[in-house]
Coordinates of C-alpha atoms in Angstrom, one line a residue:
M1 CA 0.0 0.0 0.0
K2 CA 2.8 2.4 0.9
S3 CA 4.5 2.1 -2.5
L4 CA 1.1 2.6 -4.3
V5 CA 0.4 5.7 -2.3
S6 CA 3.9 7.1 -3.0
L7 CA 3.4 6.4 -6.7
S8 CA 0.1 8.1 -6.6
V9 CA 1.6 11.3 -5.1
A10 CA 4.4 11.3 -7.7
V11 CA 2.0 10.9 -10.6
L12 CA -0.4 13.6 -9.3
L13 CA 2.5 16.1 -9.1
A14 CA 3.5 15.2 -12.6
L15 CA 0.0 15.3 -14.1
P16 CA -0.1 19.1 -14.8
L17 CA 3.0 18.7 -17.0
M18 CA 1.6 15.6 -18.6
A19 CA -1.6 17.4 -19.4
R20 CA 0.2 20.2 -21.1
A21 CA 2.4 17.8 -23.1
M22 CA -0.4 15.5 -24.3
G23 CA -3.4 17.7 -24.3
P24 CA -4.8 19.9 -27.0
G25 CA -3.8 23.1 -25.1
A26 CA -5.8 25.3 -22.8
V27 CA -9.6 25.0 -23.1
P28 CA -11.6 28.2 -23.7
P29 CA -13.3 29.8 -20.6
A30 CA -16.9 28.8 -20.1
A31 CA -19.6 29.3 -17.5
T32 CA -22.8 27.4 -17.4
S33 CA -25.3 29.0 -15.0
F34 CA -28.5 27.5 -13.6
R35 CA -30.5 27.5 -10.4
V36 CA -30.8 25.2 -7.4
G37 CA -33.9 26.4 -5.8
D38 CA -33.3 30.1 -5.0
L39 CA -29.5 29.7 -5.4
A40 CA -27.6 30.8 -8.5
V41 CA -25.0 28.2 -9.5
S42 CA -22.4 28.2 -12.3
S43 CA -20.1 25.4 -13.6
L44 CA -16.8 27.0 -14.5
S45 CA -14.3 25.5 -17.0
D46 CA -10.6 25.5 -16.1
T47 CA -8.6 23.0 -18.3
E48 CA -8.5 19.3 -19.1
Y49 CA -6.2 16.3 -18.9
V50 CA -5.6 14.0 -21.9
L51 CA -4.2 10.9 -20.2
P52 CA -2.7 7.8 -21.9
N53 CA -4.5 4.5 -21.5
D54 CA -1.3 2.8 -20.4
G55 CA -2.5 0.9 -17.3
K56 CA -0.5 3.1 -15.0
I57 CA -3.1 5.6 -13.9
F58 CA -6.6 4.4 -14.8
E59 CA -7.7 1.0 -13.6
V60 CA -4.2 -0.2 -12.8
D61 CA -5.4 -3.7 -11.8
A62 CA -7.4 -4.3 -15.0
G63 CA -4.9 -3.2 -17.6
A64 CA -5.0 -1.1 -20.8
N65 CA -6.8 -3.7 -22.9
A66 CA -9.7 -4.0 -20.5
V67 CA -10.0 -0.2 -20.3
A68 CA -9.9 0.0 -24.1
K69 CA -12.8 -2.5 -24.3
V70 CA -14.9 -0.3 -22.0
L71 CA -14.0 2.9 -24.0
R72 CA -14.7 1.1 -27.3
A73 CA -18.2 0.1 -26.1
A74 CA -18.9 3.8 -25.4
N75 CA -17.6 4.9 -28.8
A76 CA -14.8 6.8 -27.2
P77 CA -11.1 6.8 -28.3
T78 CA -9.3 3.8 -26.8
D79 CA -5.8 5.2 -26.5
V80 CA -6.5 8.2 -24.2
I81 CA -8.9 9.2 -21.5
T82 CA -9.9 12.9 -21.4
L83 CA -10.8 14.4 -18.1
P84 CA -12.0 18.0 -17.9
V85 CA -11.1 20.0 -14.8
D86 CA -13.9 22.2 -13.7
A87 CA -15.1 24.2 -10.6
L88 CA -18.4 25.3 -9.2
L89 CA -19.6 28.8 -8.1
V90 CA -22.5 29.2 -5.7
R91 CA -24.2 32.5 -4.8
D92 CA -25.5 31.8 -1.3
G93 CA -27.1 35.0 0.0
S94 CA -24.3 37.5 0.6
R95 CA -21.7 34.9 0.1
I96 CA -20.0 33.9 -3.2
V97 CA -18.7 30.4 -2.8
L98 CA -16.1 28.7 -5.1
I99 CA -15.8 25.0 -4.8
D100 CA -12.3 23.9 -5.9
T101 CA -9.9 26.1 -8.0
G102 CA -8.5 24.0 -10.9
L103 CA -4.9 23.7 -11.9
G104 CA -4.2 27.4 -11.8
P105 CA -2.8 30.1 -14.1
K106 CA 0.7 28.7 -14.3
M107 CA -0.7 25.6 -16.0
G108 CA -2.9 27.6 -18.4
G109 CA -6.1 27.2 -16.4
A110 CA -9.1 29.3 -17.6
L111 CA -10.8 29.5 -14.2
M112 CA -10.4 33.3 -13.8
A113 CA -11.8 34.0 -17.2
S114 CA -14.7 31.6 -16.6
L115 CA -15.3 33.3 -13.2
K116 CA -15.6 36.6 -15.1
L117 CA -18.1 35.1 -17.5
A118 CA -20.2 34.1 -14.5
G119 CA -20.2 37.8 -13.3
A120 CA -17.7 37.5 -10.4
S121 CA -14.1 38.5 -9.7
P122 CA -11.6 36.9 -7.4
A123 CA -12.1 39.7 -4.8
D124 CA -15.8 38.9 -4.7
V125 CA -15.3 35.3 -3.5
T126 CA -16.0 35.0 0.2
D127 CA -15.4 31.3 0.6
V128 CA -13.3 28.7 -1.2
L129 CA -14.3 25.2 -0.4
I130 CA -11.8 22.4 -1.3
T131 CA -13.0 18.8 -1.9
H132 CA -9.5 17.5 -1.5
P133 CA -6.0 18.9 -2.0
H134 CA -4.8 17.5 -5.3
P135 CA -3.1 19.9 -7.7
D136 CA -6.1 20.1 -10.1
H137 CA -8.3 21.2 -7.2
I138 CA -6.0 23.6 -5.3
G139 CA -3.6 24.9 -7.9
G140 CA -5.7 27.9 -8.6
L141 CA -5.4 29.1 -4.9
L142 CA -2.3 31.0 -6.1
T143 CA -1.9 33.6 -8.8
A144 CA 0.8 33.3 -11.4
D145 CA 3.2 35.3 -9.3
G146 CA 2.5 33.3 -6.2
R147 CA 0.0 35.4 -4.2
S148 CA -3.3 34.3 -2.8
A149 CA -5.7 34.3 -5.7
F150 CA -8.8 34.9 -3.5
P151 CA -7.5 37.4 -0.8
E152 CA -10.9 38.1 0.8
A153 CA -12.0 34.5 1.1
K154 CA -12.0 31.9 3.9
I155 CA -10.4 28.7 2.6
R156 CA -12.3 25.7 3.9
I157 CA -10.7 22.3 3.8
S158 CA -11.3 19.2 5.9
G159 CA -9.1 18.7 9.0
P160 CA -7.7 15.3 7.9
D161 CA -6.7 16.7 4.5
W162 CA -5.2 19.9 5.9
K163 CA -3.1 17.8 8.3
D164 CA -2.0 15.5 5.5
L165 CA -0.9 18.5 3.4
G166 CA 1.6 19.5 6.1
G167 CA 3.6 16.4 5.1
H168 CA 4.3 17.5 1.5
A169 CA 7.4 19.6 1.3
E170 CA 6.8 20.4 -2.3
L171 CA 3.7 22.4 -1.3
A172 CA 5.4 24.5 1.4
V173 CA 5.1 27.7 -0.6
L174 CA 1.4 27.2 -1.2
L175 CA 0.7 26.4 2.5
R176 CA 2.6 29.4 3.8
T177 CA 0.7 31.7 1.4
I178 CA -2.8 30.5 2.3
E179 CA -2.3 29.4 5.9
A180 CA -3.8 32.6 7.4
Q181 CA -7.0 32.1 5.4
V182 CA -7.5 28.4 6.1
Q183 CA -10.3 27.2 8.4
P184 CA -10.4 23.4 8.6
F185 CA -13.6 21.6 9.4
E186 CA -14.6 18.0 10.3
P187 CA -16.1 16.1 7.3
G188 CA -19.9 16.3 7.6
A189 CA -19.9 19.8 9.0
G190 CA -22.2 22.6 7.7
I191 CA -20.2 25.2 5.8
T192 CA -22.8 27.9 4.9
P193 CA -26.5 28.0 5.5
S194 CA -27.0 26.2 2.2
I195 CA -23.9 24.0 1.9
R196 CA -22.9 21.0 3.9
S197 CA -19.8 18.9 3.5
V198 CA -20.4 15.2 2.8
P199 CA -17.7 12.7 4.0
L200 CA -16.4 10.7 1.0
P201 CA -13.0 9.3 2.3
G202 CA -10.7 7.1 0.3
H203 CA -9.4 9.3 -2.5
T204 CA -7.6 11.3 0.2
P205 CA -7.9 11.0 4.0
G206 CA -10.4 13.8 4.3
H207 CA -12.0 13.8 0.8
V208 CA -15.5 15.4 0.9
G209 CA -18.3 16.4 -1.4
Y210 CA -20.6 19.3 -0.9
R211 CA -24.4 19.2 -0.9
I212 CA -26.0 22.5 -1.9
T213 CA -29.6 22.7 -0.8
S214 CA -32.4 25.3 -1.4
G215 CA -36.0 24.4 -0.6
N216 CA -36.7 21.0 -2.1
D217 CA -33.8 21.2 -4.6
S218 CA -30.3 20.0 -4.1
L219 CA -27.0 19.5 -6.0
L220 CA -24.1 17.3 -4.8
D221 CA -20.6 18.1 -5.8
I222 CA -19.0 14.6 -5.7
G223 CA -15.4 15.7 -6.0
D224 CA -13.3 12.8 -7.2
V225 CA -15.6 9.9 -6.2
A226 CA -15.4 9.1 -10.0
H227 CA -13.0 10.5 -12.5
S228 CA -14.0 9.1 -16.0
S229 CA -17.7 9.3 -16.8
I230 CA -17.2 6.1 -18.8
V231 CA -14.6 3.9 -17.1
S232 CA -15.2 4.8 -13.5
L233 CA -19.0 4.2 -13.9
A234 CA -18.8 1.1 -16.0
E235 CA -16.3 -0.6 -13.6
P236 CA -16.4 1.2 -10.2
D237 CA -14.5 -1.7 -8.6
W238 CA -11.4 -1.1 -10.7
T239 CA -8.4 0.6 -9.0
M240 CA -7.8 4.3 -9.7
G241 CA -4.0 5.1 -9.4
F242 CA -4.7 8.4 -7.6
D243 CA -6.6 6.9 -4.6
H244 CA -4.9 7.1 -1.2
D245 CA -6.9 4.2 0.2
V246 CA -7.5 1.8 -2.7
Q247 CA -10.0 -0.6 -1.0
G248 CA -11.7 2.2 0.9
S249 CA -12.1 4.1 -2.4
K250 CA -13.6 1.2 -4.2
S251 CA -16.2 0.6 -1.5
M252 CA -17.0 4.3 -1.2
R253 CA -17.3 4.7 -5.0
Q254 CA -19.7 1.7 -5.3
H255 CA -21.8 2.7 -2.4
T256 CA -22.1 6.3 -3.4
L257 CA -22.9 5.5 -7.0
E258 CA -25.6 3.0 -5.9
E259 CA -27.2 5.7 -3.7
L260 CA -27.0 8.3 -6.4
A261 CA -28.7 6.0 -9.0
Q262 CA -31.5 5.2 -6.5
S263 CA -32.1 8.8 -5.5
R264 CA -31.6 10.4 -8.9
Q265 CA -29.7 13.1 -7.0
L266 CA -28.5 15.9 -9.4
I267 CA -24.7 16.0 -9.2
F268 CA -21.7 18.0 -10.3
A269 CA -18.7 15.9 -11.2
P270 CA -15.6 18.1 -11.9
H271 CA -14.0 15.6 -14.3
F272 CA -17.0 14.6 -16.3
P273 CA -17.7 16.2 -19.7
Y274 CA -18.3 19.9 -19.2
P275 CA -20.4 21.2 -17.5
G276 CA -20.5 18.1 -15.4
I277 CA -24.1 18.4 -14.3
G278 CA -26.4 15.4 -14.5
V279 CA -27.5 12.1 -12.8
I280 CA -26.2 8.6 -12.4
E281 CA -28.2 5.6 -13.8
A282 CA -27.7 2.0 -12.9
V283 CA -26.9 -0.3 -15.9
G284 CA -26.3 -4.0 -15.4
T285 CA -23.4 -4.3 -12.8
G286 CA -22.3 -0.7 -13.5
F287 CA -23.6 2.8 -14.0
K288 CA -24.1 5.3 -16.8
W289 CA -23.8 9.1 -16.9
L290 CA -26.8 11.1 -18.0
P291 CA -25.9 14.8 -18.5
A292 CA -28.4 17.5 -17.8
S293 CA -29.4 19.8 -20.6
L294 CA -28.1 23.3 -19.6
P295 CA -27.3 26.5 -21.5
R296 CA -23.7 27.3 -22.0
T297 CA -22.1 30.8 -21.9
R298 CA -18.8 31.8 -23.5

């Protein structure tokens, strides 16, 4: 287990460079806005990964041929797996809440431009909520010149993940820069009047989702419960190379997907095809992604 965890950390740190090397370049900024009850919500585009189907990252216990079979059945390319990197903006009364921050401007992330399309500026953001501290979710906490990207915001991250971050020397500059803004919480805690964290451990020690509720309507940001809208759903019991706790992640992913399929809960999945809003449907022994029909703004 220790060697797999160490490999996962190394791969995660290299992913931004891999994405730039293999990917089609920076994606255009985009904001897709909709409502959850009385709340205004926007999905914000940042960038994307184009990862090789080489059996080293996706489904490392199944192998590239098995992954290719699943991709082929979905009429998708079999040699690569494309993962968007997106964030979520919620206007909750007087608070403007950003959930995750993408890869950041040093890696060509379009989040700031997408934020502008949604009618907000970095200085407007009052709360930044982090699902988990991997580079594609916290990279945008810093500006290109190394300053705090959201200087007026509280940065909320689960206590277990904040503690775990302290052990990563390569993130020392980031941690020093944002430390005064960070307010850790216990997974499951309420964050704002309309947003509550949801414990989803396994991917990282304190990985959480966020349930956004207004009246009878709700939206669940699932973080990295599932990465590929094809492979992760068709074969939820396959190993994902990024997961901190492999067995715990498999169990959590299967259980969460079963619950989502039964409840038809509307979700936001930051690595599913943009804008990442839709529902999960059970199909045979696996699941299928059903995207919602939403207007897109550019």
